[in-house]
CSV table of C-alpha atoms in Angstrom, one decimal:
chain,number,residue,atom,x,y,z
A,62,UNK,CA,-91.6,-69.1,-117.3
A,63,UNK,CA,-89.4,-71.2,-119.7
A,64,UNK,CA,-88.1,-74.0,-118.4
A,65,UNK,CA,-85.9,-75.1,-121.8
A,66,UNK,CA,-83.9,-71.9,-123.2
A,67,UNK,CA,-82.3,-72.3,-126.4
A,68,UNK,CA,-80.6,-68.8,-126.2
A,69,UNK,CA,-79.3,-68.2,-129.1
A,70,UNK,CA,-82.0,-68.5,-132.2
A,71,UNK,CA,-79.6,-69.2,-135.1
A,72,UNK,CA,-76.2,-70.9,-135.8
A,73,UNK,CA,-74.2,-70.8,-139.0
A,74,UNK,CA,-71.2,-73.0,-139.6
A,75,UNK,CA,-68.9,-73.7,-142.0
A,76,UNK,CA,-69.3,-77.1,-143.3
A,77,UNK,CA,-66.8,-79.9,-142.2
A,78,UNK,CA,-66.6,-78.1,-139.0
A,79,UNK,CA,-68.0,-78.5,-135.9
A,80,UNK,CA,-71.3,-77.2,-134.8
A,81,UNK,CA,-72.4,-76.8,-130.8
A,82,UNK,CA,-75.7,-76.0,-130.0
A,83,UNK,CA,-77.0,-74.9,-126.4
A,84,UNK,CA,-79.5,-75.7,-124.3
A,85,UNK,CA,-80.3,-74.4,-120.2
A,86,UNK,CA,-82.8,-75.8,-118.0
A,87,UNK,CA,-84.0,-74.2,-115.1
A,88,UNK,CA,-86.6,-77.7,-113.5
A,89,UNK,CA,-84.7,-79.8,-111.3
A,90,UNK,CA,-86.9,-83.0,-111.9
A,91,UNK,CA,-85.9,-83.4,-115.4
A,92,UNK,CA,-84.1,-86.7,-115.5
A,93,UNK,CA,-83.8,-87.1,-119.2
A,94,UNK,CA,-83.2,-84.6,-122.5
A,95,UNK,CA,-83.7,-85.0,-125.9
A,96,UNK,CA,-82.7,-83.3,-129.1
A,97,UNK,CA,-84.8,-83.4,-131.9
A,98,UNK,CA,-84.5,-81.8,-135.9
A,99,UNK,CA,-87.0,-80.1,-137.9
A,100,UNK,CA,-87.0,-79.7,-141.4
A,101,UNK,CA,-89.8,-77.3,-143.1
A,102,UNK,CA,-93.0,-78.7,-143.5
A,103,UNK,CA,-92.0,-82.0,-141.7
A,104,UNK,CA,-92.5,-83.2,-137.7
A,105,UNK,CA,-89.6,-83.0,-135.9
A,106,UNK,CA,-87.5,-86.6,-135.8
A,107,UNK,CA,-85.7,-87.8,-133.1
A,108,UNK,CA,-82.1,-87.3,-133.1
A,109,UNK,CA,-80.0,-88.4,-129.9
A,110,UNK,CA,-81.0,-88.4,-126.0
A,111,UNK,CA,-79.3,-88.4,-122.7
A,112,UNK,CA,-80.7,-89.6,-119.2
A,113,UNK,CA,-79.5,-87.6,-116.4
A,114,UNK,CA,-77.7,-90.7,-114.8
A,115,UNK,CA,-74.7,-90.2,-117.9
A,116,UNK,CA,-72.6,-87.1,-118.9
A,117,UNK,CA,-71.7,-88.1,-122.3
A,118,UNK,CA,-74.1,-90.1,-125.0
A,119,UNK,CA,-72.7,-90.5,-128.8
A,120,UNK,CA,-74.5,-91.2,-131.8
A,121,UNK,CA,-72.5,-91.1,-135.1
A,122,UNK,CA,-71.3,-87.7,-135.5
A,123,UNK,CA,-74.1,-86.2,-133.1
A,124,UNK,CA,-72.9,-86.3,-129.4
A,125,UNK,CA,-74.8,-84.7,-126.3
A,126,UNK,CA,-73.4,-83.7,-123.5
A,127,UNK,CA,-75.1,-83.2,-120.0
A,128,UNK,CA,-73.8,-80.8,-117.2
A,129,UNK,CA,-76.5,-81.3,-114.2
A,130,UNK,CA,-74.4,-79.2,-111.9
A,131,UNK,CA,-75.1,-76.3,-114.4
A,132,UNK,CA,-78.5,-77.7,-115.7
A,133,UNK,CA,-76.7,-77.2,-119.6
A,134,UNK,CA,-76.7,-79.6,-122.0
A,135,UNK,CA,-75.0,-79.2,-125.7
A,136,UNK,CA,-74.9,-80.9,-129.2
A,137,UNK,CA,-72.0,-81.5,-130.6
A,138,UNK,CA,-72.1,-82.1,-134.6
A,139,UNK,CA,-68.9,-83.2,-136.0
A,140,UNK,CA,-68.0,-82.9,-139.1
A,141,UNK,CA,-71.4,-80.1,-140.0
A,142,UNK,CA,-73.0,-81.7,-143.1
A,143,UNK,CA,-75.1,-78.9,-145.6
A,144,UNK,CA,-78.0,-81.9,-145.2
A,145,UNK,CA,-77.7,-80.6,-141.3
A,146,UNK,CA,-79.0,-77.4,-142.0
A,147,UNK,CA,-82.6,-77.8,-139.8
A,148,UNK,CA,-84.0,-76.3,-137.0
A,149,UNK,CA,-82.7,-78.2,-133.9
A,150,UNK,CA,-84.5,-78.3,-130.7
A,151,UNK,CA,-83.6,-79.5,-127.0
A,152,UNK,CA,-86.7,-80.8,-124.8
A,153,UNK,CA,-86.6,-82.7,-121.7
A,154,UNK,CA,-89.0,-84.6,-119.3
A,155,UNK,CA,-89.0,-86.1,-115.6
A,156,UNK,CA,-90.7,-86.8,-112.7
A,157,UNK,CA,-94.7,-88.0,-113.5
A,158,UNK,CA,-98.0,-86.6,-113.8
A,159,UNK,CA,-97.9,-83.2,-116.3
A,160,UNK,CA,-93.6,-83.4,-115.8
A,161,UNK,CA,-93.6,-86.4,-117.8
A,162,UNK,CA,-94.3,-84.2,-121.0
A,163,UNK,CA,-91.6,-83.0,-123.1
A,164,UNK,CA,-91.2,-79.3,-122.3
A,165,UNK,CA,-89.4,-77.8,-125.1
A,166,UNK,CA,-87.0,-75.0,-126.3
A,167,UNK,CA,-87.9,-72.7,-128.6
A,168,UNK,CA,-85.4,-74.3,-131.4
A,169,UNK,CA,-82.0,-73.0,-133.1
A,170,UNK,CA,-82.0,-72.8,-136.9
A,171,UNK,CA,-78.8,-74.4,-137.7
A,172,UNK,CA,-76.9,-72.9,-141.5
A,173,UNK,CA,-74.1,-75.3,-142.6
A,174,UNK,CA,-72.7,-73.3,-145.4
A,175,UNK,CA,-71.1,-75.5,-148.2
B,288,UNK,CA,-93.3,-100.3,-139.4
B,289,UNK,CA,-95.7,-96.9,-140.5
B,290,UNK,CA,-94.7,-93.3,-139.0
B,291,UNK,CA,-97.4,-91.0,-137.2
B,292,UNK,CA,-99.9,-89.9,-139.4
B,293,UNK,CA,-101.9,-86.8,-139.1
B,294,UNK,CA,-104.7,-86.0,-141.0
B,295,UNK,CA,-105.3,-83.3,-142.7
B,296,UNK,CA,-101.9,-81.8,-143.7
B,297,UNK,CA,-103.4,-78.4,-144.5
B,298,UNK,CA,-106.7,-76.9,-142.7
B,299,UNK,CA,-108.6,-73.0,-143.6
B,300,UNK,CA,-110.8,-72.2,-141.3
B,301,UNK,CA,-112.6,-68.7,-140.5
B,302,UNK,CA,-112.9,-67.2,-136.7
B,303,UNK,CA,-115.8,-68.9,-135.0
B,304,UNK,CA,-115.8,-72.6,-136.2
B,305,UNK,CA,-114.4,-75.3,-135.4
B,306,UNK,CA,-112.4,-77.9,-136.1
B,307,UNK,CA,-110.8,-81.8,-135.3
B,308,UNK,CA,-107.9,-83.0,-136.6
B,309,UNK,CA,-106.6,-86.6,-136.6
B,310,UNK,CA,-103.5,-88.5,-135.4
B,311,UNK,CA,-102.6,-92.4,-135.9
B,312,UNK,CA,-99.8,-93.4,-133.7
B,313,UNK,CA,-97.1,-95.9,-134.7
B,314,UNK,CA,-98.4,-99.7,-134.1
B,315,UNK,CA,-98.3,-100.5,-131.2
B,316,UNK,CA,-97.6,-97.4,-129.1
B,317,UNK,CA,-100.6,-96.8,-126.8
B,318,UNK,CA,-99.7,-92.6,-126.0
B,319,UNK,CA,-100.2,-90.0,-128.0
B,320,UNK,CA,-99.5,-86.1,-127.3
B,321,UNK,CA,-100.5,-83.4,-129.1
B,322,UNK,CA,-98.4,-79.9,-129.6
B,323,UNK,CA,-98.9,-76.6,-130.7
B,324,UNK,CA,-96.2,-75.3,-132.6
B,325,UNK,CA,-95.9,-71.7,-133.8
B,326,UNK,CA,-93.1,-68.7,-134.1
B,327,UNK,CA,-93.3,-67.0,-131.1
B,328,UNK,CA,-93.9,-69.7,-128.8
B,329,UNK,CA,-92.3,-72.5,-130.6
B,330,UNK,CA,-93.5,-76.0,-129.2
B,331,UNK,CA,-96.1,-76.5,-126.5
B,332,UNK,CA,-97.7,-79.1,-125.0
B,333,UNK,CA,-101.8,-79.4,-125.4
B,334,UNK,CA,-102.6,-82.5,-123.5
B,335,UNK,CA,-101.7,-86.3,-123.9
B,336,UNK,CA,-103.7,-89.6,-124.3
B,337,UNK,CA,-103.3,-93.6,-123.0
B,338,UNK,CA,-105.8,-95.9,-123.3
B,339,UNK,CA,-108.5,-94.0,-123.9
B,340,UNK,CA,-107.8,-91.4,-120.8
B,341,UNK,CA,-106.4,-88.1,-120.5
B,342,UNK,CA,-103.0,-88.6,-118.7
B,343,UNK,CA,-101.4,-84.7,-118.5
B,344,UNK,CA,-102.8,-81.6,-120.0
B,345,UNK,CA,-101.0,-78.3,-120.7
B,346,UNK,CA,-102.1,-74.5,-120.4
B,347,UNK,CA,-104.3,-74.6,-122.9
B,348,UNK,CA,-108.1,-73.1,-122.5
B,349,UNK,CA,-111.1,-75.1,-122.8
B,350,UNK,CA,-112.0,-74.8,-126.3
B,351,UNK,CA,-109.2,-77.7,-126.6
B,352,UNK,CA,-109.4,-80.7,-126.2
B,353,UNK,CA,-109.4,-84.6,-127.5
B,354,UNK,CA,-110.3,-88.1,-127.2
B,355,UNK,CA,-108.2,-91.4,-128.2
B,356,UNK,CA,-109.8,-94.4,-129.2
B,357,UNK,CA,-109.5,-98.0,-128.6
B,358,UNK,CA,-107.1,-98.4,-131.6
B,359,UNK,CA,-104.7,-95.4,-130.0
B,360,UNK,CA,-105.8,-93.3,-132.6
B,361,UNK,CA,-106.4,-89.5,-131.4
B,362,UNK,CA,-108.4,-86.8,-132.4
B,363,UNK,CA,-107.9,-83.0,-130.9
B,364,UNK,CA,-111.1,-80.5,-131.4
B,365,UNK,CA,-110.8,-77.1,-131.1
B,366,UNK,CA,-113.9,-75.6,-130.7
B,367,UNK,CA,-114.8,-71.6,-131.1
B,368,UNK,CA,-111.9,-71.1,-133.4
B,369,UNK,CA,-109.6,-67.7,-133.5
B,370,UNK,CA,-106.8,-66.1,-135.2
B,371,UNK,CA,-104.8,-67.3,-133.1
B,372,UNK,CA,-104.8,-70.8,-133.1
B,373,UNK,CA,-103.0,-70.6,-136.2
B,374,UNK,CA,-100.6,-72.9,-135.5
B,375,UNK,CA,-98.6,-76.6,-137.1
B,376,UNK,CA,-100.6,-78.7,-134.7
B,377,UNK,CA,-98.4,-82.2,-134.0
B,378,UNK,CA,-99.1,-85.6,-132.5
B,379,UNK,CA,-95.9,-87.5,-131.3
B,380,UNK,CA,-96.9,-91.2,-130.0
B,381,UNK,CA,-94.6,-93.4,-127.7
B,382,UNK,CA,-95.1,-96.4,-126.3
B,383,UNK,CA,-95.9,-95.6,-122.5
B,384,UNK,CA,-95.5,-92.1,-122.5
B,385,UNK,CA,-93.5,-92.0,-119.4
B,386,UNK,CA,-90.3,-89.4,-119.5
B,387,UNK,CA,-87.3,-91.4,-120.8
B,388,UNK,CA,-89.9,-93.0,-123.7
B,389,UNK,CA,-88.9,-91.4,-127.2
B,390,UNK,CA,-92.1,-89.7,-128.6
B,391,UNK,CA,-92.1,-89.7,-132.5
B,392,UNK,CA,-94.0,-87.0,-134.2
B,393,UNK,CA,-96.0,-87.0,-137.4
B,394,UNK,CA,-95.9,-84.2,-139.9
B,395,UNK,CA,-98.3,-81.7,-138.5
B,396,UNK,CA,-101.6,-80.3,-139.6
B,397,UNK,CA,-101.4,-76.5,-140.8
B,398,UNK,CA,-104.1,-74.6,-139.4
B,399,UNK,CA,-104.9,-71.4,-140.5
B,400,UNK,CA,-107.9,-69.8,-139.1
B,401,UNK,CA,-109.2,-66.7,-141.4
């Protein structure tokens, strides 16, 4: 079963506009979530976290936002660069032992059209 | 301070063989995971590594598997190679390795298995 759904597999956005991308959880011991962005042919680099202790974390023009009630979390990017344009995925972690991992979604290609 | 370096970038390989690819970690971080990346299943977790041990392993069948070395540099085997381990295998190190410690990944080795 997934325990990190990324729903919807691609997002296109205008750019200068604002760009929201989803994420659901279903594993009630993860305590802390991460978004990271994939270019092709490159790792995936770290882009902004959140622990489940906060509702709100900012970075720049990235922000995440953290819902527990509804186990939903959500990137906000504002204003949408074209250099944006990436795959973006949500993972989270908790608890110990094999929880500890990052469990991953399965990633949202994200368009910013110039 | 150096990214995660894998080694090689780009692997061929025929059904049947096998193969090890290599990870450094960042100086300094002691836990390296490794991850299987491909379309349908986008990223999963193989198994991680601190101080030499095994710490967590994923669903993954025997013919994977890995070793760290004093240094914190990894190696993952795969052993009996098929078509389906065609994959973008990626090593992400961290410090600790426990759930709110930021993995950073290297580029991937591209394994395609003939």
């Amino acid at each position: 079963d997934q325990q990190v759904k990324q729903n919807s597999p691609s997002l296109s956005v205008q750019e200068g506009r604002i760009s929201i991308l989803n994420c659901d959880y279903t594993n009630s011991m993860f305590d802390y979530f991460l978004w990271y962005k994939k270019y092709p042919a490159e790792g995936p680099t770290f882009l902004i976290s959140i622990s489940s202790i906060k509702d709100k974390n900012e970075d720049g023009r990235f922000t995440v936002f953290l819902n527990k009630s509804a186990k939903h979390l959500s990137l906000h990017i504002v204003p949408s660069q074209p250099g944006d344009s990436a795959v973006y995925f949500c993972a989270a972690s908790g608890g110990t032992g094999a929880n500890s991992k990052l469990t991953f979604g399965k990633g949202i290609t994200l368009s910013v059209r110039p | 301070k150096a990214g995660v370096t894998q080694t090689p970038r780009y692997l061929i390989k025929t059904r049947g063989q096998q193969v090890t690819l290599s990870c450094s970690p960042i100086s300094g971080h002691r836990s390296v995971s490794w991850y299987q990346q491909t379309p349908g299943q986008g990223l999963q977790f193989l198994f991680e590594y601190f101080s030499e041990t095994q710490r967590n392993k994923g669903n993954f069948p025997g013919r994977f598997s890995g070793r760290q070395f004093s240094n914190s540099r990894s190696e993952m085997n795969v052993s009996t190679l098929e078509l389906g381990d065609s994959a973008l295998y990626l090593c992400a190190s961290s410090t600790t390795g426990v759930s709110t410690d930021t993995q950073y990944f290297g580029p991937g080795t591209r394994l395609t298995v003939l």
